[in-house]
Coordinates of C-alpha atoms and ligand atoms in Angstrom, one line a residue:
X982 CA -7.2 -19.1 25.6
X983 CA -10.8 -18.3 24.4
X984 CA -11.5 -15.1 26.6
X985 CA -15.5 -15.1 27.5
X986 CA -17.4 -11.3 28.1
X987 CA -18.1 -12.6 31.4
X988 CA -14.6 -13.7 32.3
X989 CA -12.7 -10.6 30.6
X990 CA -15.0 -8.4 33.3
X991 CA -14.7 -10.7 36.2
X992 CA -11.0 -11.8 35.6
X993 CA -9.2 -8.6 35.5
X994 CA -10.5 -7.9 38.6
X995 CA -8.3 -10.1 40.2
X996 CA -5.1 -9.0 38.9
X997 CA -2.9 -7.2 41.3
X998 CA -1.6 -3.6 40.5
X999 CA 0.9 -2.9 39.0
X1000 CA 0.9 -6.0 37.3
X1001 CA 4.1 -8.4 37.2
X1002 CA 6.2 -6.3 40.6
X1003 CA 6.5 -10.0 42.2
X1004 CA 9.8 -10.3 40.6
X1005 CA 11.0 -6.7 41.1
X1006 CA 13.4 -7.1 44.3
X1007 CA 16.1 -9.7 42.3
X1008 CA 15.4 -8.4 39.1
X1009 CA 18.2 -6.9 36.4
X1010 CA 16.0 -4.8 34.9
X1011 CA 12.7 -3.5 36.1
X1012 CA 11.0 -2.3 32.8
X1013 CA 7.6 0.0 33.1
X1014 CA 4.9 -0.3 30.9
X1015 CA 1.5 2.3 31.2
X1016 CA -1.6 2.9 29.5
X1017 CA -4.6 4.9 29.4
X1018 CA -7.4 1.6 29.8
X1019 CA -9.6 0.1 32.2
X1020 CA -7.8 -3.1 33.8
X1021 CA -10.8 -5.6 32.4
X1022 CA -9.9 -4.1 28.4
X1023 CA -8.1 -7.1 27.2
X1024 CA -5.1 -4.4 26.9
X1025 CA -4.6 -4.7 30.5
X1026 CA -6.0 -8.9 30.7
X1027 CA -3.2 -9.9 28.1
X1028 CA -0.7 -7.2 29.4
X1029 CA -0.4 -9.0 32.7
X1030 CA -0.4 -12.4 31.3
X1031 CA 2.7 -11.1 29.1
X1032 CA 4.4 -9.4 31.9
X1033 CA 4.4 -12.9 33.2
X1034 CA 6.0 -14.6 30.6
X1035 CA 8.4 -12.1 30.0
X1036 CA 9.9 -12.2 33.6
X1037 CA 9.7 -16.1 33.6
X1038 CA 11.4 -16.2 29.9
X1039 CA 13.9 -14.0 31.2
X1040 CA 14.5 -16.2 34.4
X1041 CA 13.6 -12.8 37.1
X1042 CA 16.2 -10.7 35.3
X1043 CA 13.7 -8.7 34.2
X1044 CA 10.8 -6.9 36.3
X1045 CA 8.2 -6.3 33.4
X1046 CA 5.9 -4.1 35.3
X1047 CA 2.4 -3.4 33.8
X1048 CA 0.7 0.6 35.2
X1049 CA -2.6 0.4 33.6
X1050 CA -6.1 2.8 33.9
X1051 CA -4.1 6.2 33.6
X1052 CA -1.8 5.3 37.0
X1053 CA 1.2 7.5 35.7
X1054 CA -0.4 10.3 34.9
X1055 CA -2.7 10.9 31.4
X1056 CA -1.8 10.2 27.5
X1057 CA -0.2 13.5 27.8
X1058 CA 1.8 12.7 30.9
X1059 CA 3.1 9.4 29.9
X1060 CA 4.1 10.2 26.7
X1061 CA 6.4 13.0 27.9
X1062 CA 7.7 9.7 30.6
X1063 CA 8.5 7.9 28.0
X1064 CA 9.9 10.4 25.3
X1065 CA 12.5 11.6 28.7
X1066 CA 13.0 7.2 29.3
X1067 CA 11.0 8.1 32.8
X1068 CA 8.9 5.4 31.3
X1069 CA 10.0 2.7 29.2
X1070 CA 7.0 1.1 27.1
X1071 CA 3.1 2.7 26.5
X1072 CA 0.6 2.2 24.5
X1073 CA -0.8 5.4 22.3
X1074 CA -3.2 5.6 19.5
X1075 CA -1.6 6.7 16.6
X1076 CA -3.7 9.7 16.3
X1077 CA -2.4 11.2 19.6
X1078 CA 0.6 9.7 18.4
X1079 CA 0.2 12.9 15.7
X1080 CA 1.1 15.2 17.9
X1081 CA 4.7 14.2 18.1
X1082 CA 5.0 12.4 14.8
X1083 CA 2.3 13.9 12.8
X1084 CA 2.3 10.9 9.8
X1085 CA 1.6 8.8 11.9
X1086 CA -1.7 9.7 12.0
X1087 CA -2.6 8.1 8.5
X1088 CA -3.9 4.9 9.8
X1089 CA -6.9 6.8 11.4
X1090 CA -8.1 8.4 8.0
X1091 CA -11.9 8.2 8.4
X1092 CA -13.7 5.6 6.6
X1093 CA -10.3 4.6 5.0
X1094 CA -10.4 0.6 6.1
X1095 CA -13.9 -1.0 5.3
X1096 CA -13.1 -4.0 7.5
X1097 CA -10.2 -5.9 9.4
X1098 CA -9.5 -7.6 6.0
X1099 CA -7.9 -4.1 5.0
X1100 CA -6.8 -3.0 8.3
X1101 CA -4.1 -6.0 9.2
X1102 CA -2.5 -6.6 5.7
X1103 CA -1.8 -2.5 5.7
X1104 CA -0.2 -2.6 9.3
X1105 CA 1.1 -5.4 9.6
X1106 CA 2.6 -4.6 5.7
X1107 CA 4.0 -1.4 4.0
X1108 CA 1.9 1.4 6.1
X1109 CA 2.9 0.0 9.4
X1110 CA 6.3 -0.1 8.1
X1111 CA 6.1 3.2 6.9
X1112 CA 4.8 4.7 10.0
X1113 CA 7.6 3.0 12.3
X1114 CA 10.1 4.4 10.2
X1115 CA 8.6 7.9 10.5
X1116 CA 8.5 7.7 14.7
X1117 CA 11.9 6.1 14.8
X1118 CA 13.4 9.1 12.6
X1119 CA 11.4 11.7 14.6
X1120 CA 11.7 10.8 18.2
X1121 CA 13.3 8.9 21.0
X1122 CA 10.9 6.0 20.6
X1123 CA 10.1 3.1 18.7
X1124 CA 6.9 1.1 18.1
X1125 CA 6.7 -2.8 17.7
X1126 CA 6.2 -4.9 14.4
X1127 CA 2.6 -6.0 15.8
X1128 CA 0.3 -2.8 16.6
X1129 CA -2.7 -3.8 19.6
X1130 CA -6.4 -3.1 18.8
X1131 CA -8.4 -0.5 18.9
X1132 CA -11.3 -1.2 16.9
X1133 CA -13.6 0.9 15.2
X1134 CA -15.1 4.1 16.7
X1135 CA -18.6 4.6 17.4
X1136 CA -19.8 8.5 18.7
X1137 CA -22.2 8.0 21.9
X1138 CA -24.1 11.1 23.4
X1139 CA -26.2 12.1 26.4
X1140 CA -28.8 14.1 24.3
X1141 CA -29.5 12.9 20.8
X1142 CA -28.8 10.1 18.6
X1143 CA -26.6 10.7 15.6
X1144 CA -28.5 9.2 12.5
X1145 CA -26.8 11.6 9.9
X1146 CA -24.0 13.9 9.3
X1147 CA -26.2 17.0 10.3
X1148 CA -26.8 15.4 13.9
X1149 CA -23.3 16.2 14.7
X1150 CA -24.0 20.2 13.8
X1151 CA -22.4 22.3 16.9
X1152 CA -22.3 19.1 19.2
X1153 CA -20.4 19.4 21.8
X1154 CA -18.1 16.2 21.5
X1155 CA -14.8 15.2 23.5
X1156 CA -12.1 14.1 21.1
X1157 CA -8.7 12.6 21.8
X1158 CA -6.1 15.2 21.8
X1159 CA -5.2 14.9 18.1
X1160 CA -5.0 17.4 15.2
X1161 CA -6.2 14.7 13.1
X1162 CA -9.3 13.8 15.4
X1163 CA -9.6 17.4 15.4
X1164 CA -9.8 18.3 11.6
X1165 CA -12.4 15.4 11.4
X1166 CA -15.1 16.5 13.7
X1167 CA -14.8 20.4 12.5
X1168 CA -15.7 19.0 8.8
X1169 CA -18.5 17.4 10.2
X1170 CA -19.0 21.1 11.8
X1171 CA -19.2 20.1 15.5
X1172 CA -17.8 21.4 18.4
X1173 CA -15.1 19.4 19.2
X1174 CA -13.4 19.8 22.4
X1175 CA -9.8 18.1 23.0
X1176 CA -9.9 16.1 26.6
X1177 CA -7.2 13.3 27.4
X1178 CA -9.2 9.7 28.2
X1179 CA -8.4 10.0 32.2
X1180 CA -10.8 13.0 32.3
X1181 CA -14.0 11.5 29.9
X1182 CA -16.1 9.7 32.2
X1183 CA -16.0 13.1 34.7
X1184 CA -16.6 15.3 31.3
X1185 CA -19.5 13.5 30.6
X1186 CA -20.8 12.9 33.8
X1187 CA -20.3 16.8 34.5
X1188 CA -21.9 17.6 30.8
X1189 CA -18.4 19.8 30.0
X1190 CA -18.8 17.8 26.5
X1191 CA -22.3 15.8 25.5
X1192 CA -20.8 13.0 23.3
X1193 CA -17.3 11.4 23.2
X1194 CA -16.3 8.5 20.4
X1195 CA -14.9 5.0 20.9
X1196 CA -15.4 1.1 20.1
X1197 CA -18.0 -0.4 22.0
X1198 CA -15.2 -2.5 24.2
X1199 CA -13.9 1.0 25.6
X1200 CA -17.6 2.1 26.0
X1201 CA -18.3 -1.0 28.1
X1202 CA -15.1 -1.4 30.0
X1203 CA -14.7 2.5 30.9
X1204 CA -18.8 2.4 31.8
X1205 CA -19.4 5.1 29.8
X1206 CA -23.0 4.2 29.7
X1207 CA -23.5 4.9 32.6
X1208 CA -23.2 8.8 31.6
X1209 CA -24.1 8.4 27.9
X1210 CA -27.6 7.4 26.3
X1211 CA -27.3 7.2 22.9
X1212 CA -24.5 5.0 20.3
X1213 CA -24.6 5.5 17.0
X1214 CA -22.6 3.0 15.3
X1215 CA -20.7 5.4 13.0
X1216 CA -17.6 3.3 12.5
X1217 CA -16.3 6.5 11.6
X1218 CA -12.2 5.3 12.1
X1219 CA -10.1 2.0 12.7
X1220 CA -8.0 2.8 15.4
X1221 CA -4.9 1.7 17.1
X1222 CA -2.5 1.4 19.9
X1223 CA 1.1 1.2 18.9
X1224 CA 3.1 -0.6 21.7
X1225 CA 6.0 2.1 21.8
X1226 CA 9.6 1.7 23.6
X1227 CA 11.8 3.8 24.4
X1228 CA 14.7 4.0 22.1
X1229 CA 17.8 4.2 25.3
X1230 CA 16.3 2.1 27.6
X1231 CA 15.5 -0.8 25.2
X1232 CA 19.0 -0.7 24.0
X1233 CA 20.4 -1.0 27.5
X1234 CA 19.0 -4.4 27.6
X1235 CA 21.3 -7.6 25.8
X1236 CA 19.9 -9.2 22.8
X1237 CA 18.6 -11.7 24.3
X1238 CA 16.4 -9.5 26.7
X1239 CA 15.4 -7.8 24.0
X1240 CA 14.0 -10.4 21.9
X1241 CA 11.9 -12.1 25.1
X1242 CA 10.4 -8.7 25.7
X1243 CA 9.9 -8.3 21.7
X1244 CA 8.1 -11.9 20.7
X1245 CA 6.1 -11.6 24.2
X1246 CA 5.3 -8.4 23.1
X1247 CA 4.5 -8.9 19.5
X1248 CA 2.7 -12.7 20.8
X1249 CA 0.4 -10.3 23.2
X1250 CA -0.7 -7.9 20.2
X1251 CA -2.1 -11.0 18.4
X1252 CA -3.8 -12.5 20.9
X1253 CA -5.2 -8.5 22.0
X1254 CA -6.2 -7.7 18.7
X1255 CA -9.1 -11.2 18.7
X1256 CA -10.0 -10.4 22.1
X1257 CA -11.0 -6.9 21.3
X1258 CA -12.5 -7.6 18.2
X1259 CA -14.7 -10.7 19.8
X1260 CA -15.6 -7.9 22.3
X1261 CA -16.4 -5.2 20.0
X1262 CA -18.6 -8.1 18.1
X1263 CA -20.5 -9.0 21.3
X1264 CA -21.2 -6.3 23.2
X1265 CA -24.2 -4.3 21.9
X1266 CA -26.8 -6.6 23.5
X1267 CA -24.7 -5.9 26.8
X1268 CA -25.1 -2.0 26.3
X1269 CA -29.0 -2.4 24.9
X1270 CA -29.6 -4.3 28.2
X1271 CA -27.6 -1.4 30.3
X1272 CA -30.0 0.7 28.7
X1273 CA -28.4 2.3 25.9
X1274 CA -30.4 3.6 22.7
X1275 CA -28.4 2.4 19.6
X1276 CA -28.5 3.1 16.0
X1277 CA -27.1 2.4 12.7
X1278 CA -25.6 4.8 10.5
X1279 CA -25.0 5.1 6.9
X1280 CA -21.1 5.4 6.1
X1281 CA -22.1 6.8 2.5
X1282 CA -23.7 10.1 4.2
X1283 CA -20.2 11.0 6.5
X1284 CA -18.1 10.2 3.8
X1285 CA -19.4 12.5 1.2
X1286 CA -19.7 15.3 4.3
X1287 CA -15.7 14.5 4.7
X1288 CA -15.3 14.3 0.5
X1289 CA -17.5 18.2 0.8
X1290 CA -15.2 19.6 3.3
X1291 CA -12.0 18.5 1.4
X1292 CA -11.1 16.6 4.6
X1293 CA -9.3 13.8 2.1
X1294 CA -7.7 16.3 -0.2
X1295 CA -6.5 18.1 2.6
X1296 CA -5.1 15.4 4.7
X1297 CA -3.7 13.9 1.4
X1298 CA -1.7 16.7 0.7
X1299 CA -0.6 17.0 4.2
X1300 CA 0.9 13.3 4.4
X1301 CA 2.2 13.4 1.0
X1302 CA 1.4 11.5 -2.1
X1303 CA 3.9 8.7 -1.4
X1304 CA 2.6 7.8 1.9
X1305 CA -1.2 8.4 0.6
X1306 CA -0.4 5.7 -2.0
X1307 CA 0.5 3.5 0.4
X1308 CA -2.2 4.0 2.3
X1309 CA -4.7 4.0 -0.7
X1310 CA -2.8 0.4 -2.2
X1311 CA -4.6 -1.7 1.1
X1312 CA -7.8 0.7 0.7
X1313 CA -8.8 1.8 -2.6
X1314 CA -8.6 5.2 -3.9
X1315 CA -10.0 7.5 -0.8
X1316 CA -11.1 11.2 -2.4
Ligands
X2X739 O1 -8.7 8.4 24.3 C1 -9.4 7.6 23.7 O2 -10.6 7.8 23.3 C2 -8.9 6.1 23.6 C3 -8.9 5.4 24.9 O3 -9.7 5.4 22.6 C4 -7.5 6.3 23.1 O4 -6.6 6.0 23.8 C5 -7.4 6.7 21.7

C-alpha cells in the first residue's frame, strides 16, 4: 500500500482511539500497545492497520489495542507500564532505551551510519542482535527481530539557524531523556535540557528550550513548525524505535498467539520503516512552504567537534570493545 503525504495526514485522522477496541468485549486476551507519536506518523497509520490483522488472524481472541500520541502517560510513564506488565507492548527509541539498558544506546552513536544501506544490515544483523540480547538479560522486556523507523535527526530552533558546530554554543536545546543524547549535545557545548516528547511542542511554544532535534516526519506530524523557524539538516544520528514486549505477559499467550502478534508485528516494522523514510524524503518542500528556514550542514565539521571532545573514545570505552566492533564492522572505524 503506497502511503501518499496527503493521505498519511488525512487518513489517520479517521482512525478511532484507541485503535483495534472493536473486538475487546469477546476477546481472550486484550493486549495494550502505547507510544509517544502523533496518530498521522505512519507509527500510529500502520499500528492500527496491524492491530487489525492481528485480532482477525487471531479470530477475536485477541484485543490488540493501539494508545498512541502519549495517551498513557509520557516515555517515562509508559516505560515504568510496561517494565511492572501494566502495559504490554511500546515503542522506545533506543537512546531512552539507555536509561534502563544503557548498551543499548549504541545504535544512536552520532554520525555512525552514513545512510540506510549501513543502518538495516547492522540491525537487522549482529548489532540488533546484540542489543536484544542485552535488554532481554537486563530487564523484564523484550524487543522484536524488526526495529520501526526513526530516521535521521535534524536540530530545528526558534532563534538561529545552525550552519556549524559553534552555532550550537550555550543553545538552549530539548533532548530526549538520554544519557547518550545528553553526552552528545554537551560536546558540542550546548545547553541541553532533558524534556520527555509529550511536553516539546509546549517547551517550545513557552521558549523553556529554543531548539529540540528530530527527523523531518516528527517535525511535520507533531507541527513543530508551528513554534520553530529554523532546520538545519544536521543528520546528526539514525534513530529508532524498538517495538518492546513485555516478557510475562507475552508468555501468557500460546504459541500460536504469539507468533500472529510477532509476524504482524515484525510485517508492520517493514512496511513503517518505507513509510517514514518516503516521508522524511518528501517533506522539506512541505516545511519550506509552512514557512520554515532550512539549511544544510557539513557532517565533516560535527564529527571532528565529537572526535575533539573524545565523544567516540569515551562512548567506546563505555560500550566495550566487543560491542564497538560490532558496531564499527557495518560502519567503518568511528574515532
Ligand atoms: O522524543 C523524541 O524526540 C522522539 C519522538 O523522537 C523519540 O521518541 C525519541
Amino acid at each position: 500500500m503506497n502511503i501518499t503525504r496527503r493521505t498519511l495526514m488525512a487518513g489517520a485522522s479517521a482512525l478511532a482511539l484507541p485503535f483495534g477496541n472493536a473486538f475487546a468485549q469477546k476477546a481472550e486476551f486484550t493486549l495494550k500497545y502505547g507510544n509517544n507519536l502523533p496518530i498521522a506518523h505512519p507509527m500510529n497509520v500502520r499500528a492500527a492497520e496491524m492491530a487489525t490483522k492481528i485480532n482477525a488472524e487471531s479470530k477475536g481472541r485477541i484485543a490488540f489495542e493501539v494508545y498512541p500520541n502519549n495517551q498513557l502517560g509520557n516515555d517515562t510513564d509508559m516505560l515504568s507500564q510496561a517494565r511492572s506488565g501494566a502495559l504490554d507492548f511500546f515503542t522506545l527509541s533506543p537512546l531512552i532505551l539507555g536509561t534502563l539498558v544503557p548498551a543499548a544506546q549504541i545504535s544512536g552513536v552520532g554520525f555512525a551510519f552514513k545512510d540506510y544501506g549501513q543502518v538495516w544490515p547492522a540491525m537487522d544483523g549482529d548489532l540488533g542482535v546484540h542489543v536484544r540480547k542485552q535488554i532481554e538479560g537486563a530487564s523484564t522486556l523484550f524487543a522484536f527481530e524488526k526495529i520501526w523507523d526513526n530516521g535521521y535527526r535534524q536540530i530545528t530552533t526558534s532563534t538561529r539557524p545552525v550552519n556549524q558546530p559553534e552555532d550550537l554554543k550555550g543553545m538552549k536545546i530539548r533532548i530526549p531523556p538520554s544519557p547518550f543524547w545528553v553526552s552528545m549535545f554537551k560536546a558540542f557545548e550546548a545547553a541541553p535540557a532533558t524534556i520527555n516528547f509529550a511536553e516539546v511542542y509546549s517547551s517550545l511554544q513557552t521558549k523553556v528550550v529554543d531548539a529540540q532535534e528530530n527527523p523531518l516526519a516528527i517535525i511535520a506530524t507533531a507541527k513543530l513548525n508551528e513554534v520553530q523557524k529554523y532546520c538545519s539538516l544536521t543528520n546528526h544520528m539514525w534513530d529508532g524505535f524498538w517495538f518492546l514486549g513485555n516478557k510475562k505477559s507475552f508468555e501468557r499467550l500460546p504459541a500460536d498467539l504469539r507468533a500472529i502478534v510477532s509476524s504482524n508485528v515484525n510485517a508492520a516494522g517493514l512496511k513503517q520503516r518505507d513509510d517514514v523514510r518516503q516521508l522524511n524524503d518528501n517533506l522539506l518542500a512541505d516545511l519550506k512552504g509552512k514557512g520554515m528556514i532550512i539549511n544544510t550542514t557539513n557532517a565533516d565539521l560535527f564529527r571532528a567537534k565529537l572526535r575533539s571532545a573524545n565523544f567516540y573514545a569515551d562512548w567506546h570505552k563505555k560500550f566495550g570493545d566487543e560491542a564497538w566492533a560490532v558496531l564499527e564492522k557495518y560502519t567503518g572505524k568511528l574515532a
